[in-house]
Each structure stands twice: as C-alpha cells, then as structure tokens.
Short mmCIF file of N, CA and C in Angstrom, two decimals:
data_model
loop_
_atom_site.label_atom_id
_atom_site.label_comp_id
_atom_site.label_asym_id
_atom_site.label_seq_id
_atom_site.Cartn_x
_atom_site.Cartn_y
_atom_site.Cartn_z
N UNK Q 1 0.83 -1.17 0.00
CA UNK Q 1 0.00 0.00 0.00
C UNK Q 1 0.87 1.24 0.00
N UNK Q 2 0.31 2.14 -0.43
CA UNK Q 2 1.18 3.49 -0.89
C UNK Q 2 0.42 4.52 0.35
N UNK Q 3 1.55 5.20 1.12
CA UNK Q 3 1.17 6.20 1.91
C UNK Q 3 0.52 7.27 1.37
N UNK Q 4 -0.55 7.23 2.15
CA UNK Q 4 -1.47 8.72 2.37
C UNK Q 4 -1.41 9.60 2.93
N UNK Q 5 -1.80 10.86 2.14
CA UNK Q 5 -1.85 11.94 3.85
C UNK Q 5 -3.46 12.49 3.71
N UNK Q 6 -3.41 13.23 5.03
CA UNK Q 6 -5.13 14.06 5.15
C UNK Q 6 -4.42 14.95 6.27
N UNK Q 7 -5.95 15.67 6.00
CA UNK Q 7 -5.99 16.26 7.33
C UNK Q 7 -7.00 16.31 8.36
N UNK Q 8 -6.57 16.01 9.40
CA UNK Q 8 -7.41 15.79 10.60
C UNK Q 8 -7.63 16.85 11.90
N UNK Q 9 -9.00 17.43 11.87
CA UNK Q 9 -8.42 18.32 12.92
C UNK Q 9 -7.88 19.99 12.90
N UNK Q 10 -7.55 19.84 11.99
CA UNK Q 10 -6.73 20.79 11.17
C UNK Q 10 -5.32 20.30 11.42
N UNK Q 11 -4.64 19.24 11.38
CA UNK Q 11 -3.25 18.85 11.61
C UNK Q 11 -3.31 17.61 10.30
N UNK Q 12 -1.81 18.01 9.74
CA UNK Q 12 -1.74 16.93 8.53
C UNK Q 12 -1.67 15.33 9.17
N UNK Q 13 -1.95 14.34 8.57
CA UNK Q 13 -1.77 13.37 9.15
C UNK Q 13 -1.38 12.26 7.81
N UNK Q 14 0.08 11.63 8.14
CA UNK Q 14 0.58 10.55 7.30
C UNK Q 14 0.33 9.30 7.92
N UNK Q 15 0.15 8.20 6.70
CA UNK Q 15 0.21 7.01 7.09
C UNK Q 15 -0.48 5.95 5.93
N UNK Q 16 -0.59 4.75 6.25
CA UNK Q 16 -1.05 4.23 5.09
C UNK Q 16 -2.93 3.94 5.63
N UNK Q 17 -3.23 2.92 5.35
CA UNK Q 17 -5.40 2.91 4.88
C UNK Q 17 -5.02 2.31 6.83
N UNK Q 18 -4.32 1.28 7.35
CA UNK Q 18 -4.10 0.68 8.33
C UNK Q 18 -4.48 1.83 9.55
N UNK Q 19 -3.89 3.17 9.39
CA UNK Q 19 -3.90 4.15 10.21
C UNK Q 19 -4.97 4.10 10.79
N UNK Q 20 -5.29 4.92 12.30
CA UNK Q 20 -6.64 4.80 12.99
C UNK Q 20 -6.94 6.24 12.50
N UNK Q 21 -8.46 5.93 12.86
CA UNK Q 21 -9.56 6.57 12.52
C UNK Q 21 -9.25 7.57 13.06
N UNK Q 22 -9.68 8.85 13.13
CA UNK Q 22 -10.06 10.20 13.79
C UNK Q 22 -10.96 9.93 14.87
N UNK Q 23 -10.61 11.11 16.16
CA UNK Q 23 -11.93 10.85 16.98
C UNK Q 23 -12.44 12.51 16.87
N UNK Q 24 -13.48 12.27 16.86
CA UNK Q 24 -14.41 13.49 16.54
C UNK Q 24 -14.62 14.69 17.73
N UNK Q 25 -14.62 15.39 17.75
CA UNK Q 25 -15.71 16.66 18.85
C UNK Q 25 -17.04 16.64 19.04
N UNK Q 26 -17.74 16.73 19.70
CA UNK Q 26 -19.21 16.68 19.58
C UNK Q 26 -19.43 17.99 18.32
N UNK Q 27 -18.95 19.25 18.47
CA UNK Q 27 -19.67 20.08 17.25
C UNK Q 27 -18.84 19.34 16.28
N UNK Q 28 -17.53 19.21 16.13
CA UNK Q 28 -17.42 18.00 14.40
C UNK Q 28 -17.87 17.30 14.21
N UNK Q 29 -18.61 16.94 15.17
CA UNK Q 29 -19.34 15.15 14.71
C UNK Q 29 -20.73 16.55 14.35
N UNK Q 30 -21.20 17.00 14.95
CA UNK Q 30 -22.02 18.10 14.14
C UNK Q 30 -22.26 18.59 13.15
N UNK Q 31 -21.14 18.83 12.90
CA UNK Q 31 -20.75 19.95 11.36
C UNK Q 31 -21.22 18.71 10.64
N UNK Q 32 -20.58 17.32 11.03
CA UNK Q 32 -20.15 16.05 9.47
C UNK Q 32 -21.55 16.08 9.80
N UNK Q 33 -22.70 15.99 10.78
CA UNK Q 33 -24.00 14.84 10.33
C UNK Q 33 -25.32 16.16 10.04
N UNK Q 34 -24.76 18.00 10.47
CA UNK Q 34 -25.58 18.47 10.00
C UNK Q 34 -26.55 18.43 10.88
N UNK Q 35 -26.40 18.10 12.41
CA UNK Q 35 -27.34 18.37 13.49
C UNK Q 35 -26.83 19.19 14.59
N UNK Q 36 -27.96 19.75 15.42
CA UNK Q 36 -27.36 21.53 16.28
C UNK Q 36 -26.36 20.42 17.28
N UNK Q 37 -26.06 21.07 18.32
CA UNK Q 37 -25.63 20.71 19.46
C UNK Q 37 -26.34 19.89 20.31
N UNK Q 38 -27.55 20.79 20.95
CA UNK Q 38 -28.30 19.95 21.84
C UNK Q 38 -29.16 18.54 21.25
N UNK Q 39 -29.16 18.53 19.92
CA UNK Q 39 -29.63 17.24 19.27
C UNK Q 39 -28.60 16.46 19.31
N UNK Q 40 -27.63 16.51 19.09
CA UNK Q 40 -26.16 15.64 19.38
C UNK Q 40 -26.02 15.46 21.04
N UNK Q 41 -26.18 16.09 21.81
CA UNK Q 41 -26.16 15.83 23.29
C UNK Q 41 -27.46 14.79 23.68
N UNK Q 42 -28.23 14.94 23.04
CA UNK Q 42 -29.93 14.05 23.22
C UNK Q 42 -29.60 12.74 22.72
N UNK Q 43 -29.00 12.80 21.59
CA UNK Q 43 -28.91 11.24 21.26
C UNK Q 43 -27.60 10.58 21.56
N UNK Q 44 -26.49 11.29 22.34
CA UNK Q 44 -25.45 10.45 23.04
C UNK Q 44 -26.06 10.33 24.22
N UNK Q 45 -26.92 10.69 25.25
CA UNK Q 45 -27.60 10.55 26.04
C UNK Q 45 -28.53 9.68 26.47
N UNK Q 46 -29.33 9.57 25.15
CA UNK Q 46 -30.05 8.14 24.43
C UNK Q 46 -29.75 6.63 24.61
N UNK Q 47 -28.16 7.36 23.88
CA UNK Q 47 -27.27 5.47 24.06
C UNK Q 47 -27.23 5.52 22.24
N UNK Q 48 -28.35 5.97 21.80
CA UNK Q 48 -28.37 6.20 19.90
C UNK Q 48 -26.60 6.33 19.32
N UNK Q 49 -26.23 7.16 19.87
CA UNK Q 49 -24.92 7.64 19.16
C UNK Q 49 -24.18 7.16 20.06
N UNK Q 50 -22.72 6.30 20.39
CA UNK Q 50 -22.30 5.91 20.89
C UNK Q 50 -21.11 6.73 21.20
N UNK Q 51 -20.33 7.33 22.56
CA UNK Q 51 -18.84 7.89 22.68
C UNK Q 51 -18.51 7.95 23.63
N UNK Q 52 -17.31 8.07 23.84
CA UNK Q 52 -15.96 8.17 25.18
C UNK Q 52 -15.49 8.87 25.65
N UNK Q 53 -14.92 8.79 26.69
CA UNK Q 53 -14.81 10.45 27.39
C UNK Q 53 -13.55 10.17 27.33
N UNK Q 54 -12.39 11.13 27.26
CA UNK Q 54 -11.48 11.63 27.34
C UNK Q 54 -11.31 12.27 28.27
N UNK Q 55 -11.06 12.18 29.62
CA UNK Q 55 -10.61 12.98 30.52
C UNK Q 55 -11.95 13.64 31.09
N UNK Q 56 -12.31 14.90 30.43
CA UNK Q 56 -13.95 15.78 30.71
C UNK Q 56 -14.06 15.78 29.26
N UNK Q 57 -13.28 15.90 28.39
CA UNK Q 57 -13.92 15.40 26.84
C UNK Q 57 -14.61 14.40 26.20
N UNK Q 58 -15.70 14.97 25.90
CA UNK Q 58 -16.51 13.63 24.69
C UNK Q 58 -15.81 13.68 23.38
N UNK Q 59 -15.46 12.22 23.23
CA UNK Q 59 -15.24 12.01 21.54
C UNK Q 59 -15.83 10.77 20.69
N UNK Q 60 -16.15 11.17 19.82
CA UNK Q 60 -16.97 10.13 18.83
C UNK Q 60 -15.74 9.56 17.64
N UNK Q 61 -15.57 8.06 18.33
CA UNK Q 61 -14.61 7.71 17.14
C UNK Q 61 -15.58 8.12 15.59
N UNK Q 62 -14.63 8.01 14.35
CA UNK Q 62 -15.07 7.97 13.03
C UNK Q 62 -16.07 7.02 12.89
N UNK Q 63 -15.70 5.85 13.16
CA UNK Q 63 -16.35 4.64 12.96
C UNK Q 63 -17.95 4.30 13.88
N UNK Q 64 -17.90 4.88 14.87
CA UNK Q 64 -19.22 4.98 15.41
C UNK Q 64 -20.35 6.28 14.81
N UNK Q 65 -19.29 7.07 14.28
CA UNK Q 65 -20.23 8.08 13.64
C UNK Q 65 -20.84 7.71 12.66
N UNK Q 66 -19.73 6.64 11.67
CA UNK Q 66 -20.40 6.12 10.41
C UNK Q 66 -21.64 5.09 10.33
N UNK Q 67 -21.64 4.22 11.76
CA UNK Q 67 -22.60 3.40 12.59
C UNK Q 67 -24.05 4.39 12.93
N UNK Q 68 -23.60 5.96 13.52
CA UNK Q 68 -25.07 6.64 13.82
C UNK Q 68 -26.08 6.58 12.25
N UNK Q 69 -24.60 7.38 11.43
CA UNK Q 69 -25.09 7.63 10.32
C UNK Q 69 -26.54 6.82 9.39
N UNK Q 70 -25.73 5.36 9.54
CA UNK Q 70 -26.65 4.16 8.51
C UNK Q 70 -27.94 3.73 9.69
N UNK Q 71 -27.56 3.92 10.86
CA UNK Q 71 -29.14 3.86 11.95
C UNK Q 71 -30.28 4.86 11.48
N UNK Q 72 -29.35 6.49 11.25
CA UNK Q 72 -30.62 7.28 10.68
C UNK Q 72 -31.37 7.14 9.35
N UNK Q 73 -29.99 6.41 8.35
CA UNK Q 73 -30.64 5.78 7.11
C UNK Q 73 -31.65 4.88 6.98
N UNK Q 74 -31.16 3.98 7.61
CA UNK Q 74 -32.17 2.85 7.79
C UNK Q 74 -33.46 2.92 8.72
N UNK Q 75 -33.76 4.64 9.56
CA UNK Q 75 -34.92 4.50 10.31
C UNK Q 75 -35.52 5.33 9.33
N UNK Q 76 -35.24 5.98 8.10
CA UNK Q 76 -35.56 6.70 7.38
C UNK Q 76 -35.81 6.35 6.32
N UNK Q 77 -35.70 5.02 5.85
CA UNK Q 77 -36.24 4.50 4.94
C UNK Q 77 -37.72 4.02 4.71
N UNK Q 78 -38.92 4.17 3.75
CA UNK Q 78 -39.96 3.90 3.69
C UNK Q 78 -40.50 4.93 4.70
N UNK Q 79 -39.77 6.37 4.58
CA UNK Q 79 -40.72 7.09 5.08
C UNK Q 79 -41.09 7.81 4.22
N UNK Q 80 -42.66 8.45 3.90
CA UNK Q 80 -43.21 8.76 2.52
C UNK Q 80 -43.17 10.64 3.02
N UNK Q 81 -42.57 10.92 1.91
CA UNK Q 81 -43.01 13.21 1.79
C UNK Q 81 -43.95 13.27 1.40
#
C-alpha cells in the first residue's frame, strides 16, 4: 500500500489505509451529520450515538459516527413526503 496523507483536525496526518480513525468533537461530529448541538447531546444521552470520554472530553470515534449515520438511514427508509 502506498502512503497517504489528510488532514485531521486541522493537523496533517501521514500514514497508510491501516492508520486509525479520527476521533471526533461533539460540534465535528455536528458539522459532518448536519445536526445543532443539543440534538447531538440528546442522542449520546439516548445510548443512539455511541462515545468516550477523554478525561472531561466527549469524543466520537469515526467509525461509530459512520454506525449513527446508517441507523438514521435505515430509520428513514420507507418514510413517505
């Protein structure tokens, strides 16, 4: 595999596909799914969105975000406009 870079965070980040995931902020995990704050606090609260505390920090690995994501897909399917 051929090394990648990104950026995470606002910090560059090298490595190859193996590399770990990003862990999110509650408002980044915001910004990516496009819901306010206190709707992101309601459904980690829930148990819906799953995350870890860091010290007094909440963080949402990548991979559980991508997990909320396909829950809202799939409760949103066969719903008629």
């Amino acid at each position: 595999m051929t090394p990648m870079s990104a950026t995470v965070n606002a910090h560059a980040v090298r490595g190859d596909m193996n590399e770990v995931e990003p862990f999110y902020t509650v408002p980044e995990a915001g910004g990516i799914l496009r819901l306010g704050r206190s709707k992101l606090y309601e459904e980690l609260a829930s148990g819906r969105l799953r995350f870890i505390k860091v010290g007094r920090s909440t963080r949402i690995p990548a991979e559980w975000l991508q997990e909320y994501r396909q829950l809202l897909i799939t409760e949103g399917q066969g719903v008629a406009l």
